[in-house]
Amino acid sequence: MEIPYTYKARPDTGLYNAKVGIWLFLASEIMLFGALFSSYILLRVQAPDGVWPEMRLGWPHGLLNIPIGTFNTVVLISSSVTVVMAWASLKMGKIAAFRRYMILTLMCAFGFLGVKSYDYNEKFTHYELRLKNGEVHTGHLEVNGKHPGFWSFADIWNLDRLTKEKVAEVQFTADPPKPKAGEAHAAEAGHEHVAKAIKRDEISRLEAFIPRNHNFFAIYFTITALHGLHVFVGALVMAYFAFPGSRMWRTNPEQFTNRIEVVGLFWHFVDLVWIFLFPVVYLL
Amino acid sequence: MQATNHTAAHGGGHEAHHHEPGFMQKYIFTTDHKMIGIQYGLTALIFLLFGFCLMLCMRWQIAHPGHPIPLVGSLLEKVLGDVAKDGKMSPDLYNSFGAMHGTIMVFLAIVPLAFGAFGNYVVPLQIGAPDMAFPRVNMASYQFYFLGGIIMFISFFIPGGAAQAGWTSYSPLATSIPTHGQAFWLIGMVFLISSSLLGAVNFIATIIQLRAPGMTWMRLPFFVWAQFVTGFLLLLAFPPLEAASVMQLMDNLFGTSFFLPTGLAVGGRLADISGGGSPLLWQHLFWFLGHPEVYVLILPGMGIVCEIIANNTRKTIWGYKSLVFSVLAIGFLSFIVWAHHMYLTGMGTKISAFFQTTTMIISIPSVILLTCFFISLWGGSIRFNTPMLFALAFLPMFGIGGLTGLPLGFNASDIYLHDSYYVIGHFHYVVAPGTIFGLMAGIYFWFPKMTGRYMNETLGKIHFWFSLLGMNLVFAPMFIQGLKGMSRRMADGGTTYFGADDIAIKLNTSITHAAVLLGLAQLPFIVNLFLSIRNGRKVESDNPWQATTLDWATPTPPPHGNFATEPIVYRGPYEYSSPGAARDFTPQGQKV
Ligand code: HEM
Ligand SMILES: [Cu+2]
């Protein structure tokens, strides 16, 4: 038994099955990310006026690393180009060129994930500190003489943990104060980058830049992690087709080309999500 | 893979050298849409029975609060521990059973039966396809469903038991209960949702791509249209719930506050959370799925009923085009009515007015569907076999369910009726004597195609009449209880709320008795289903009901690949009693 139109287009619809399938799947993905974006908007709109961290529940501004985000945007867009080139190479029957473009795409994908995990790590090691005297700082923490290492997410502190582990004092290096408009750099010059000892008893809230800290982090991590998961899965599938899966090229080049087209469509979608995500979450 | 290599090695074209698949390949890891349909069907029927048993325990508690549950009480104590101490149902257990009854019935019983089982078995046959467009995705869809079911089932036995926050899982309640039932629920849901998504992609692609030559859109049987729209509802409405489930899971496990407001107090103490979230957001995301979901529950049933009515009135369906456009309209509109479940949340009058209006508009196509079916009966020489009895009963039952929905759709009357037993009566009329009757009709109708034997008519009629009686005795009194102001989800059946001599309280007992009757009425069905596989009366031909659609043009039971020769379609789906035709039915594949 054979299923019709697995790789030949059906004349009246002009599509082969997998192409219909992937478009339908992407429609559901739009609803998935759409729901998350809507949640982002709603949470942000209903946040009280004022800016985090000064205002505890206010929405933060300029917290995310824009150069890194921009770099990743460029990386992903390039990968969208290379994946099209890979497909086009197949259309022209050039399997070697196909493989080269796929490798480029994969490098972009893993580059993106690498940069992203650096970004995550930076957040996990960054702290919000509130003192009982009303002072609010963000900065880096040193407990018992140790900075959190690379596996920072496994070594996250908060007030509860300090109490439980009877840590009486921590070292805290505050971030340089944000330059106000007009007096750029003036503040930075005067600021010394030194750790200050803070007693546990002075602290009213200590929380890393992790989901439970604030809904901004919660939604930021949820959306970007889900997107990252899509990048990862897409990369795995592409790695499969670039290497072991490309055997099919010899037995059924047409179907193989179609498969790359379908993967490419998925990849464009992943790219597109980022293109929304970057301005909405990083820039606005 | 294996099979292709095999034939290749033998030079191909060796049809006679047939490779008999092993047991695992044939029954467990099968990619044949018919076997997957049967897997879905059996699993879903088991969950249907299980969900019903949960409810029987709850009904006992409502009628006799604080008395040990007869028969199963000691068993519950043994497997569940303290929550069922002395065989009595604690409020925690009541909440668990209630939440899981709803969840199991909706997501593990009705949807898999209506969409997974009937859709899988019948749709490819009716459109003349050899299988689904993506057979392996189809298998994965069943496996995800199965895993989701297992996770839900296991959650009963973890410390603290299964989820307790209702099938709607409203936050912050769902996050404040200090057990892990909710986490299991959410993970289970993620599997079930993924399963539905895979299924939906597959169904829609199959219907678009694999229609046989000549099977134009307007020649599709209405059942296929119903499944097509259902597929889109699942495809587009479920992902927001998937997102919401992930967010609630974050609230549960990672301490975020997506759905938790500032200043939330749990057990009299301020919760240790960041706050700033929105409980309403959960409700919006949930009901954005929730309302399309109710059409997922009803449309396949309607499709089945349509096939059976046409077949047993020996007349064409009245208003085929109206049916098609109505079902499309329902599909579209069902995405913009969701907040009629939220009138009492204080969304504001403007928003309420909008959703009230759309709700009234969506009832129009629903009424058109029902009216077309009623008119189709007019002047027919009706055959009253068991499938037809169930299909006929569907009509007034769905009618009652739909009409009682209207007062719920107006926000002024809903303020009184919301969260009362009236709502329970309303939607159960739609899903229980409505959808379930439709599905039962379908089982009796397609059983001969699946097995080559009829189900027993006498047992079928006993099943039907006692179910009809039982359903109405269970659900009709709920309208009275609700109108008297009785709230739903009360572990003591409302005795603390009412004077104990009130009529509403007395109805609790009679409803419980009726529920037992309804349960007993299913015994003939279970016996019938299993005994008829071997002992039922043999069918005389491949088309025992003398039907017109392509599913009856296959060998019985259909082999892998379905059709002996590729079918070609020459006419619409319901050409019964055409003037001048030789017989009173003209199959779609018949040329002249
Ligand atoms: C045809 C017109 C219908 C209208 C106007 C309607 C209206 C409503 C409204 C307004 C509610 C919310 C009541 C409340 O919570 O206060 C409701 C609840 C419900 N309806 Fe319908 N409905 C209709 C058809 C259906 C259908 C076809 C189904 C399918 C099975 C259905 C299933 C449900 C369910 C499951 C609930 C309860 C949800 C819960 O647990 O709160 N309804 N209906
Ligand atoms: Cu609704």
CSV table of N, CA, C and O in Angstrom, one decimal, chain B residues 110-148:
chain,number,residue,atom,x,y,z
B,110,ILE,N,-14.3,11.4,25.8
B,110,ILE,CA,-15.1,11.8,24.7
B,110,ILE,C,-14.2,12.3,23.5
B,110,ILE,O,-14.5,11.8,22.4
B,111,VAL,N,-13.3,13.2,23.7
B,111,VAL,CA,-12.5,13.6,22.6
B,111,VAL,C,-11.8,12.4,21.9
B,111,VAL,O,-11.9,12.3,20.7
B,112,PRO,N,-11.1,11.6,22.6
B,112,PRO,CA,-10.4,10.5,21.9
B,112,PRO,C,-11.4,9.5,21.2
B,112,PRO,O,-11.1,9.0,20.2
B,113,LEU,N,-12.6,9.4,21.8
B,113,LEU,CA,-13.6,8.5,21.2
B,113,LEU,C,-14.2,9.1,19.9
B,113,LEU,O,-14.3,8.5,18.9
B,114,ALA,N,-14.5,10.4,20.1
B,114,ALA,CA,-15.2,11.1,19.0
B,114,ALA,C,-14.3,11.4,17.8
B,114,ALA,O,-14.6,11.2,16.7
B,115,PHE,N,-13.1,11.9,18.2
B,115,PHE,CA,-12.1,12.3,17.2
B,115,PHE,C,-11.1,11.2,16.9
B,115,PHE,O,-11.0,10.8,15.7
B,116,GLY,N,-10.5,10.7,17.9
B,116,GLY,CA,-9.4,9.7,17.7
B,116,GLY,C,-10.0,8.4,17.1
B,116,GLY,O,-9.5,7.9,16.1
B,117,ALA,N,-11.1,7.9,17.7
B,117,ALA,CA,-11.6,6.6,17.3
B,117,ALA,C,-12.4,6.7,16.0
B,117,ALA,O,-12.0,6.1,15.0
B,118,PHE,N,-13.5,7.5,16.1
B,118,PHE,CA,-14.3,7.5,14.9
B,118,PHE,C,-13.6,8.2,13.7
B,118,PHE,O,-13.7,7.8,12.6
B,119,GLY,N,-12.9,9.3,14.0
B,119,GLY,CA,-12.3,10.0,13.0
B,119,GLY,C,-11.2,9.1,12.3
B,119,GLY,O,-11.2,9.0,11.1
B,120,ASN,N,-10.5,8.4,13.1
B,120,ASN,CA,-9.4,7.6,12.5
B,120,ASN,C,-10.0,6.4,11.7
B,120,ASN,O,-9.6,6.1,10.6
B,121,TYR,N,-11.0,5.8,12.2
B,121,TYR,CA,-11.6,4.6,11.5
B,121,TYR,C,-12.3,5.1,10.3
B,121,TYR,O,-12.1,4.5,9.2
B,122,VAL,N,-13.1,6.1,10.4
B,122,VAL,CA,-14.1,6.3,9.4
B,122,VAL,C,-13.7,7.3,8.3
B,122,VAL,O,-14.0,7.2,7.1
B,123,VAL,N,-12.9,8.4,8.7
B,123,VAL,CA,-12.7,9.5,7.8
B,123,VAL,C,-11.9,8.9,6.5
B,123,VAL,O,-12.4,9.2,5.4
B,124,PRO,N,-10.8,8.2,6.7
B,124,PRO,CA,-10.1,7.8,5.5
B,124,PRO,C,-11.0,6.9,4.6
B,124,PRO,O,-11.0,7.0,3.4
B,125,LEU,N,-11.9,6.1,5.2
B,125,LEU,CA,-12.8,5.2,4.5
B,125,LEU,C,-13.8,6.1,3.7
B,125,LEU,O,-14.0,5.8,2.5
B,126,GLN,N,-14.3,7.1,4.4
B,126,GLN,CA,-15.3,7.9,3.7
B,126,GLN,C,-14.8,8.7,2.6
B,126,GLN,O,-15.6,9.1,1.7
B,127,ILE,N,-13.5,9.1,2.6
B,127,ILE,CA,-13.0,10.0,1.6
B,127,ILE,C,-12.3,9.1,0.5
B,127,ILE,O,-11.8,9.6,-0.5
B,128,GLY,N,-12.3,7.8,0.7
B,128,GLY,CA,-11.7,6.9,-0.2
B,128,GLY,C,-10.1,6.9,-0.2
B,128,GLY,O,-9.5,6.8,-1.3
B,129,ALA,N,-9.6,7.0,1.0
B,129,ALA,CA,-8.1,7.1,1.1
B,129,ALA,C,-7.6,5.7,1.6
B,129,ALA,O,-8.3,5.0,2.3
B,130,PRO,N,-6.4,5.4,1.2
B,130,PRO,CA,-5.8,4.1,1.7
B,130,PRO,C,-5.4,4.1,3.2
B,130,PRO,O,-5.3,3.1,3.9
B,131,ASP,N,-5.1,5.3,3.7
B,131,ASP,CA,-4.7,5.5,5.1
B,131,ASP,C,-4.7,7.0,5.4
B,131,ASP,O,-5.1,7.8,4.6
B,132,MET,N,-4.2,7.3,6.6
B,132,MET,CA,-4.0,8.7,6.9
B,132,MET,C,-2.8,9.2,6.1
B,132,MET,O,-1.9,8.5,5.7
B,133,ALA,N,-2.7,10.6,6.0
B,133,ALA,CA,-1.5,11.1,5.3
B,133,ALA,C,-0.2,10.8,6.0
B,133,ALA,O,0.8,10.6,5.3
B,134,PHE,N,-0.2,10.8,7.3
B,134,PHE,CA,1.0,10.5,8.0
B,134,PHE,C,0.8,9.4,9.0
B,134,PHE,O,0.6,9.6,10.2
B,135,PRO,N,0.9,8.1,8.6
B,135,PRO,CA,0.6,7.0,9.4
B,135,PRO,C,1.4,7.0,10.7
B,135,PRO,O,0.9,6.6,11.8
B,136,ARG,N,2.7,7.3,10.6
B,136,ARG,CA,3.5,7.2,11.8
B,136,ARG,C,3.2,8.3,12.8
B,136,ARG,O,3.3,8.1,14.0
B,137,VAL,N,2.9,9.5,12.3
B,137,VAL,CA,2.4,10.5,13.2
B,137,VAL,C,1.1,10.1,13.9
B,137,VAL,O,0.9,10.4,15.1
B,138,ASN,N,0.3,9.4,13.2
B,138,ASN,CA,-0.9,8.9,13.7
B,138,ASN,C,-0.6,8.0,14.9
B,138,ASN,O,-1.2,8.1,16.0
B,139,MET,N,0.3,7.1,14.7
B,139,MET,CA,0.7,6.2,15.8
B,139,MET,C,1.2,7.0,17.0
B,139,MET,O,0.8,6.7,18.2
B,140,ALA,N,2.1,8.0,16.7
B,140,ALA,CA,2.6,8.8,17.8
B,140,ALA,C,1.5,9.5,18.6
B,140,ALA,O,1.5,9.6,19.8
B,141,SER,N,0.5,9.9,17.8
B,141,SER,CA,-0.6,10.6,18.5
B,141,SER,C,-1.3,9.7,19.5
B,141,SER,O,-1.6,10.1,20.6
B,142,TYR,N,-1.5,8.5,19.1
B,142,TYR,CA,-2.1,7.6,20.1
B,142,TYR,C,-1.2,7.3,21.3
B,142,TYR,O,-1.7,7.3,22.4
B,143,GLN,N,0.1,7.2,21.0
B,143,GLN,CA,1.0,6.9,22.1
B,143,GLN,C,1.1,8.1,23.1
B,143,GLN,O,1.1,7.9,24.3
B,144,PHE,N,1.0,9.3,22.6
B,144,PHE,CA,1.0,10.5,23.5
B,144,PHE,C,-0.2,10.5,24.3
B,144,PHE,O,-0.2,10.7,25.5
B,145,TYR,N,-1.3,10.1,23.7
B,145,TYR,CA,-2.6,10.1,24.4
B,145,TYR,C,-2.5,9.0,25.5
B,145,TYR,O,-2.9,9.3,26.7
B,146,PHE,N,-2.0,7.9,25.2
B,146,PHE,CA,-1.9,6.8,26.1
B,146,PHE,C,-1.0,7.2,27.3
B,146,PHE,O,-1.3,7.0,28.5
B,147,LEU,N,0.2,7.8,27.0
B,147,LEU,CA,1.1,8.3,28.1
B,147,LEU,C,0.4,9.3,29.0
B,147,LEU,O,0.5,9.3,30.2
B,148,GLY,N,-0.3,10.3,28.3
B,148,GLY,CA,-1.0,11.3,29.1
B,148,GLY,C,-2.0,10.6,30.0
B,148,GLY,O,-2.2,11.0,31.2
